[in-house]
CSV table of C-alpha atoms and ligand atoms in Angstrom, one decimal:
chain,number,residue,atom,x,y,z
A,1,MET,CA,-109.0,-83.7,226.8
A,2,ALA,CA,-108.5,-82.2,223.4
A,3,SER,CA,-104.9,-82.5,222.1
A,4,GLU,CA,-103.2,-79.6,220.4
A,5,PHE,CA,-103.7,-81.3,217.1
A,6,ASP,CA,-107.5,-81.5,217.7
A,7,LEU,CA,-107.2,-77.7,218.2
A,8,ILE,CA,-105.4,-77.4,214.9
A,9,ALA,CA,-108.0,-79.5,213.1
A,10,ARG,CA,-110.7,-77.1,214.4
A,11,TYR,CA,-109.3,-74.3,212.3
A,12,PHE,CA,-109.3,-76.3,209.2
A,13,THR,CA,-112.4,-78.4,209.5
A,14,ARG,CA,-115.3,-77.0,207.5
A,15,ALA,CA,-118.5,-78.6,206.1
A,16,ALA,CA,-117.9,-79.7,202.6
A,17,PRO,CA,-120.2,-78.3,199.9
A,18,ALA,CA,-122.9,-80.5,198.4
A,19,GLY,CA,-121.6,-83.3,196.3
A,20,LEU,CA,-118.2,-83.4,198.1
A,21,LEU,CA,-117.2,-85.6,201.0
A,22,GLY,CA,-114.6,-83.5,202.9
A,23,VAL,CA,-112.7,-83.6,206.2
A,24,GLY,CA,-113.8,-86.3,208.6
A,25,ASP,CA,-113.6,-89.6,206.7
A,26,ASP,CA,-110.4,-91.5,205.7
A,27,CYS,CA,-110.5,-90.0,202.2
A,28,ALA,CA,-112.2,-87.1,200.6
A,29,LEU,CA,-114.5,-88.0,197.7
A,30,PHE,CA,-115.3,-85.9,194.7
A,31,SER,CA,-116.3,-86.4,191.1
A,32,VAL,CA,-115.9,-84.5,187.8
A,33,PRO,CA,-118.6,-84.2,185.1
A,34,PRO,CA,-118.4,-86.7,182.2
A,35,GLY,CA,-115.9,-85.5,179.6
A,36,GLU,CA,-113.7,-83.6,182.1
A,37,GLN,CA,-110.4,-84.6,183.5
A,38,VAL,CA,-108.9,-83.9,187.0
A,39,ALA,CA,-106.1,-81.4,187.0
A,40,THR,CA,-103.9,-81.6,190.1
A,41,SER,CA,-100.8,-79.8,191.3
A,42,THR,CA,-98.9,-79.7,194.6
A,43,ASP,CA,-96.5,-77.2,196.1
A,44,LEU,CA,-94.3,-77.6,199.2
A,45,LEU,CA,-93.4,-74.3,200.9
A,46,LEU,CA,-90.6,-74.3,203.5
A,47,GLU,CA,-89.9,-71.6,206.0
A,48,GLY,CA,-86.7,-69.7,205.0
A,49,ARG,CA,-86.7,-71.3,201.6
A,50,HIS,CA,-90.0,-70.1,200.2
A,51,PHE,CA,-91.1,-67.4,202.7
A,52,PHE,CA,-89.6,-65.3,205.4
A,53,SER,CA,-90.1,-66.6,208.9
A,54,ASP,CA,-91.8,-63.4,210.1
A,55,VAL,CA,-94.3,-63.2,207.2
A,56,ASP,CA,-97.8,-62.2,208.1
A,57,PRO,CA,-99.7,-65.5,208.7
A,58,THR,CA,-102.9,-64.4,207.0
A,59,ALA,CA,-100.8,-63.5,203.9
A,60,LEU,CA,-99.0,-66.9,204.1
A,61,GLY,CA,-102.3,-68.8,204.3
A,62,HIS,CA,-103.4,-66.9,201.2
A,63,LYS,CA,-100.2,-67.4,199.3
A,64,ALA,CA,-99.9,-71.2,200.1
A,65,LEU,CA,-103.2,-71.7,198.2
A,66,ALA,CA,-102.7,-69.0,195.6
A,67,VAL,CA,-99.5,-70.5,194.1
A,68,ASN,CA,-101.5,-73.8,193.6
A,69,LEU,CA,-104.6,-72.1,192.2
A,70,SER,CA,-102.2,-70.3,189.8
A,71,ASP,CA,-101.2,-73.7,188.4
A,72,LEU,CA,-104.9,-74.5,187.8
A,73,ALA,CA,-105.2,-71.2,186.1
A,74,ALA,CA,-102.3,-72.0,183.8
A,75,MET,CA,-104.1,-75.1,182.7
A,76,GLY,CA,-107.5,-73.5,182.2
A,77,ALA,CA,-108.9,-75.6,185.0
A,78,ARG,CA,-111.8,-74.9,187.3
A,79,PRO,CA,-111.0,-75.4,191.0
A,80,LEU,CA,-112.7,-78.3,192.8
A,81,GLY,CA,-111.0,-78.5,196.1
A,82,CYS,CA,-107.7,-78.7,198.0
A,83,VAL,CA,-105.9,-80.6,200.7
A,84,LEU,CA,-103.4,-79.1,203.2
A,85,GLY,CA,-100.5,-80.6,205.0
A,86,LEU,CA,-98.8,-78.6,207.9
A,87,ALA,CA,-95.7,-79.5,209.8
A,88,LEU,CA,-95.5,-77.1,212.7
A,89,PRO,CA,-92.6,-76.5,215.1
A,90,ARG,CA,-95.0,-75.2,217.8
A,91,VAL,CA,-98.7,-74.7,218.2
A,92,ASP,CA,-99.4,-71.0,218.2
A,93,GLU,CA,-103.1,-70.5,218.2
A,94,PRO,CA,-103.3,-66.8,217.0
A,95,TRP,CA,-100.9,-67.7,214.2
A,96,LEU,CA,-103.0,-70.7,213.2
A,97,ALA,CA,-106.2,-68.7,213.3
A,98,ALA,CA,-104.7,-66.0,211.0
A,99,PHE,CA,-103.2,-68.6,208.6
A,100,ALA,CA,-106.5,-70.4,208.4
A,101,GLN,CA,-108.4,-67.1,207.8
A,102,GLY,CA,-106.1,-66.2,204.8
A,103,PHE,CA,-106.3,-69.7,203.4
A,104,HIS,CA,-110.1,-70.1,203.7
A,105,ALA,CA,-110.8,-66.6,202.4
A,106,LEU,CA,-109.0,-67.4,199.1
A,107,ALA,CA,-110.5,-70.9,199.0
A,108,ASP,CA,-114.0,-69.4,199.3
A,109,ALA,CA,-113.3,-66.7,196.7
A,110,HIS,CA,-112.4,-69.4,194.2
A,111,GLY,CA,-114.9,-72.2,195.2
A,112,CYS,CA,-112.0,-74.4,196.2
A,113,PRO,CA,-112.9,-75.9,199.6
A,114,LEU,CA,-110.4,-77.6,201.8
A,115,ILE,CA,-111.5,-81.3,201.7
A,116,GLY,CA,-108.7,-82.9,203.7
A,117,GLY,CA,-105.2,-82.7,205.2
A,118,ASP,CA,-102.9,-83.6,208.0
A,119,THR,CA,-100.8,-81.9,210.6
A,120,THR,CA,-97.7,-83.0,212.5
A,121,ARG,CA,-95.0,-81.7,214.7
A,122,SER,CA,-91.9,-80.4,213.0
A,123,ALA,CA,-88.5,-80.5,214.8
A,124,HIS,CA,-87.4,-77.2,213.3
A,125,ASP,CA,-89.0,-75.2,210.5
A,126,LEU,CA,-92.6,-74.7,209.3
A,127,ALA,CA,-93.5,-76.7,206.2
A,128,ILE,CA,-96.8,-76.2,204.2
A,129,SER,CA,-97.9,-78.6,201.5
A,130,VAL,CA,-101.0,-77.8,199.4
A,131,THR,CA,-102.5,-79.9,196.7
A,132,VAL,CA,-105.3,-78.6,194.5
A,133,PHE,CA,-107.7,-80.4,192.3
A,134,GLY,CA,-109.5,-78.9,189.4
A,135,ALA,CA,-111.5,-79.9,186.4
A,136,VAL,CA,-110.9,-79.3,182.7
A,137,LYS,CA,-112.5,-80.6,179.5
A,138,ALA,CA,-110.5,-83.4,178.2
A,139,ASP,CA,-109.0,-81.5,175.2
A,140,GLN,CA,-109.1,-77.9,176.5
A,141,ALA,CA,-106.2,-77.8,178.9
A,142,PHE,CA,-103.4,-75.3,177.9
A,143,LEU,CA,-100.3,-77.4,177.4
A,144,ARG,CA,-96.7,-76.0,177.4
A,145,SER,CA,-96.2,-77.9,174.1
A,146,ALA,CA,-99.1,-76.1,172.4
A,147,ALA,CA,-97.4,-72.8,171.3
A,148,ARG,CA,-97.3,-72.4,167.5
A,149,ALA,CA,-95.1,-70.2,165.3
A,150,GLY,CA,-96.9,-66.9,164.7
A,151,ASP,CA,-98.8,-67.0,168.0
A,152,ASP,CA,-98.8,-63.8,170.0
A,153,ILE,CA,-97.3,-63.9,173.4
A,154,TRP,CA,-99.4,-62.3,176.2
A,155,VAL,CA,-98.8,-61.5,179.8
A,156,SER,CA,-101.5,-60.8,182.4
A,157,GLY,CA,-101.2,-58.2,185.1
A,158,GLU,CA,-98.0,-56.4,185.8
A,159,LEU,CA,-94.4,-57.5,186.1
A,160,GLY,CA,-91.6,-56.7,188.6
A,161,ALA,CA,-93.3,-55.7,191.8
A,162,ALA,CA,-92.8,-59.0,193.6
A,163,ASP,CA,-89.1,-59.0,192.8
A,164,LEU,CA,-88.6,-55.5,194.1
A,165,ALA,CA,-90.5,-56.3,197.3
A,166,TYR,CA,-88.4,-59.5,197.9
A,167,ARG,CA,-85.1,-57.6,197.4
A,168,LEU,CA,-86.2,-54.8,199.7
A,169,LEU,CA,-87.3,-57.3,202.4
A,170,ASP,CA,-84.1,-59.3,201.9
A,171,GLY,CA,-82.0,-56.2,202.5
A,172,GLN,CA,-80.4,-56.3,199.0
A,173,TYR,CA,-81.6,-52.7,198.4
A,174,PRO,CA,-81.5,-49.8,200.9
A,175,ALA,CA,-84.7,-49.5,202.9
A,176,ASP,CA,-87.5,-47.7,201.0
A,177,PRO,CA,-90.8,-47.9,202.9
A,178,GLN,CA,-92.7,-46.2,200.2
A,179,ARG,CA,-91.7,-48.7,197.4
A,180,LEU,CA,-92.1,-51.6,199.9
A,181,ALA,CA,-95.6,-50.6,200.7
A,182,ALA,CA,-96.4,-50.3,197.0
A,183,THR,CA,-95.0,-53.8,196.1
A,184,ARG,CA,-95.4,-56.0,199.1
A,185,GLY,CA,-98.9,-57.1,198.2
A,186,ALA,CA,-97.6,-58.5,194.9
A,187,LEU,CA,-95.1,-60.7,196.7
A,188,GLU,CA,-97.2,-61.8,199.7
A,189,ARG,CA,-100.7,-61.8,198.4
A,190,PRO,CA,-100.6,-62.8,194.7
A,191,GLU,CA,-104.1,-63.1,193.0
A,192,PRO,CA,-104.2,-66.3,191.0
A,193,GLN,CA,-105.6,-65.7,187.5
A,194,VAL,CA,-108.2,-68.5,187.6
A,195,ALA,CA,-111.0,-66.5,185.9
A,196,LEU,CA,-108.7,-65.4,183.1
A,197,GLY,CA,-107.5,-69.0,182.6
A,198,LEU,CA,-111.2,-70.2,182.3
A,199,ALA,CA,-112.1,-67.3,180.0
A,200,LEU,CA,-109.2,-68.2,177.6
A,201,ARG,CA,-110.4,-71.8,177.1
A,202,GLY,CA,-110.7,-72.4,173.4
A,203,ILE,CA,-108.7,-69.2,172.6
A,204,ALA,CA,-105.2,-69.6,174.1
A,205,HIS,CA,-102.8,-72.3,172.9
A,206,ALA,CA,-100.0,-72.7,175.5
A,207,ALA,CA,-99.9,-71.1,179.0
A,208,ILE,CA,-97.7,-71.1,182.1
A,209,ASP,CA,-97.9,-69.2,185.3
A,210,ILE,CA,-94.9,-67.0,186.0
A,211,SER,CA,-93.3,-68.4,189.2
A,212,ASP,CA,-89.6,-68.2,188.4
A,213,GLY,CA,-89.4,-65.2,186.0
A,214,LEU,CA,-90.9,-64.5,182.6
A,215,LEU,CA,-87.8,-65.5,180.6
A,216,GLN,CA,-87.3,-68.8,182.5
A,217,ASP,CA,-91.0,-69.8,182.4
A,218,LEU,CA,-91.5,-68.8,178.8
A,219,GLY,CA,-88.4,-70.9,178.2
A,220,HIS,CA,-90.2,-73.9,179.4
A,221,VAL,CA,-93.0,-73.3,176.9
A,222,LEU,CA,-90.5,-72.8,174.1
A,223,ALA,CA,-88.6,-76.0,175.0
A,224,ALA,CA,-91.8,-78.0,175.2
A,225,SER,CA,-93.1,-76.5,171.9
A,226,SER,CA,-89.8,-76.8,170.0
A,227,ALA,CA,-90.1,-73.1,169.2
A,228,GLY,CA,-88.4,-69.7,169.7
A,229,ALA,CA,-89.7,-66.3,170.6
A,230,THR,CA,-89.2,-62.6,170.2
A,231,LEU,CA,-90.2,-60.3,173.1
A,232,ARG,CA,-90.4,-56.5,173.0
A,233,TYR,CA,-89.1,-55.1,176.2
A,234,ALA,CA,-90.7,-51.7,175.6
A,235,ASP,CA,-94.2,-53.4,175.6
A,236,MET,CA,-93.8,-55.1,179.0
A,237,PRO,CA,-96.4,-54.2,181.6
A,238,VAL,CA,-94.1,-52.8,184.2
A,239,ALA,CA,-95.5,-52.2,187.7
A,240,ALA,CA,-95.8,-48.5,188.4
A,241,ALA,CA,-93.9,-48.9,191.7
A,242,LEU,CA,-90.7,-49.7,189.6
A,243,ALA,CA,-90.5,-46.2,188.1
A,244,GLY,CA,-87.1,-44.6,188.6
A,245,LEU,CA,-85.2,-47.9,189.2
A,246,ALA,CA,-81.9,-48.1,187.5
A,247,GLU,CA,-81.9,-50.1,184.2
A,248,ALA,CA,-80.2,-53.2,185.5
A,249,PRO,CA,-82.4,-53.9,188.5
A,250,LEU,CA,-85.4,-52.9,186.4
A,251,ARG,CA,-84.7,-55.5,183.7
A,252,ARG,CA,-83.9,-58.1,186.3
A,253,ALA,CA,-87.3,-57.5,188.0
A,254,VAL,CA,-89.3,-57.4,184.8
A,255,LEU,CA,-87.7,-60.2,182.8
A,256,GLY,CA,-86.2,-62.3,185.6
A,257,GLY,CA,-88.3,-61.7,188.7
A,258,GLY,CA,-90.2,-64.6,190.2
A,259,ASP,CA,-93.2,-65.0,192.4
A,260,VAL,CA,-95.4,-63.1,189.9
A,261,TYR,CA,-98.2,-65.7,189.6
A,262,GLN,CA,-99.6,-64.0,186.5
A,263,LEU,CA,-100.1,-65.9,183.3
A,264,CYS,CA,-97.9,-66.0,180.2
A,265,PHE,CA,-99.8,-67.5,177.3
A,266,THR,CA,-99.8,-67.7,173.6
A,267,ALA,CA,-102.8,-67.3,171.2
A,268,PRO,CA,-103.1,-67.1,167.4
A,269,ALA,CA,-102.8,-63.5,166.1
A,270,GLU,CA,-106.2,-63.7,164.6
A,271,ARG,CA,-107.7,-64.2,168.1
A,272,ARG,CA,-106.5,-60.9,169.5
A,273,GLU,CA,-110.0,-59.5,169.9
A,274,ALA,CA,-111.2,-62.7,171.5
A,275,VAL,CA,-108.2,-62.5,174.0
A,276,LEU,CA,-109.1,-59.0,174.9
A,277,ALA,CA,-112.8,-59.9,175.3
A,278,ALA,CA,-111.8,-62.8,177.6
A,279,ALA,CA,-109.6,-60.5,179.7
A,280,ARG,CA,-112.5,-58.0,180.0
A,281,ALA,CA,-114.9,-60.8,181.1
A,282,ALA,CA,-112.4,-61.9,183.7
A,283,SER,CA,-111.6,-58.3,184.8
A,284,ALA,CA,-108.0,-59.0,184.0
A,285,ARG,CA,-105.4,-56.9,182.3
A,286,VAL,CA,-103.5,-58.5,179.4
A,287,THR,CA,-100.6,-57.2,177.4
A,288,ARG,CA,-99.2,-58.5,174.1
A,289,VAL,CA,-95.4,-58.6,174.5
A,290,GLY,CA,-94.1,-60.7,171.6
A,291,GLU,CA,-94.4,-63.5,169.1
A,292,ILE,CA,-93.6,-67.2,168.9
A,293,ARG,CA,-91.1,-68.1,166.1
A,294,ALA,CA,-90.3,-71.4,164.5
A,295,GLU,CA,-86.5,-70.8,164.9
A,296,PRO,CA,-85.3,-71.8,168.4
A,297,GLY,CA,-84.0,-69.1,170.8
A,298,LEU,CA,-85.4,-66.3,172.9
A,299,VAL,CA,-84.7,-62.8,171.7
A,300,VAL,CA,-85.7,-59.7,173.7
A,301,LEU,CA,-85.7,-56.5,171.6
A,302,ASP,CA,-84.8,-53.2,173.4
A,303,ALA,CA,-86.8,-50.0,172.8
A,304,GLY,CA,-84.7,-49.4,169.6
A,305,GLY,CA,-85.5,-52.8,168.2
A,306,ARG,CA,-82.0,-54.2,168.9
A,307,PRO,CA,-81.6,-57.6,170.6
A,308,MET,CA,-80.6,-57.2,174.2
A,309,ALA,CA,-77.1,-58.6,174.7
A,310,GLU,CA,-77.4,-59.6,178.4
A,311,LEU,CA,-80.6,-61.1,179.6
A,312,PRO,CA,-81.3,-61.6,183.3
A,313,ARG,CA,-81.7,-65.3,184.2
A,314,GLY,CA,-84.8,-66.4,185.9
A,315,PHE,CA,-84.7,-65.7,189.6
A,316,ASP,CA,-85.7,-68.1,192.2
A,317,HIS,CA,-86.6,-66.0,195.2
A,318,PHE,CA,-85.7,-67.5,198.6
A,319,PRO,CA,-82.8,-69.6,197.2
A,320,ALA,CA,-81.6,-72.5,199.4
A,321,ALA,CA,-78.7,-71.4,201.7
B,1,LIG,MG1,-96.7,-73.4,187.5
């Protein structure tokens, strides 16, 4: 008789593409072309800590892989495959089917097949662990330490929508079904910027994906590069759904809002045309929002060119209780 974990395995077992040995042996096997390195990253998502318990399972399957693909994008790496670990408090077949559908759809879209994993019973909460593997030419990965004074600072996509959706769902703002409908996709179904990361190889210097807020994540780049930055608030690509928000929550969403999964990257000023061409090739939007400086510190200029006195700290959505 098939155990419930055999049933789970059914949803996640797929034939591996040619050249890969996937689910079914003790290990998955894959190789990278000569001259390339394996880029790998892992994320652990806990119910209540990283996602709401009642989130749509298809969206959750998508997001569990998306946040990992976003890390590959931030390194300029090409996805090769992924492994999934699930700890489940109960076996709910419709939930599993929907989760698997969201996961596989994004995996297929990025050529990142599931090549292994494990499932187990959890006493309480749901836990999801995804590890991705990618390939990148040995000297082409975008390192956080690679920003140089004079580099432009760019941001892909739009900022602020995920933060607003989170705070609406969390009850921090009065219910606003229209704004929630306009922002929820950004929080629950982020689109990892893998194609942009690949198109920027040989052009961008440093890159990071925005998971904890633009200021906090750019801060990691500045620390690793021993550099500072000036950002222009008026140039930020603010999501249209934020129109009409009061100034404080607006700044908090744009500069400090997490769960964005867009790229913040630096590139030499003389490569502006190349950056724009790369974005066009990747069907991505990119916006130039500031410069890297040699002097340490992160300054954000307001619309009048004056440094903002109070900057929102990076915001970790779903903080621990
Ligand atoms: Mg990251």
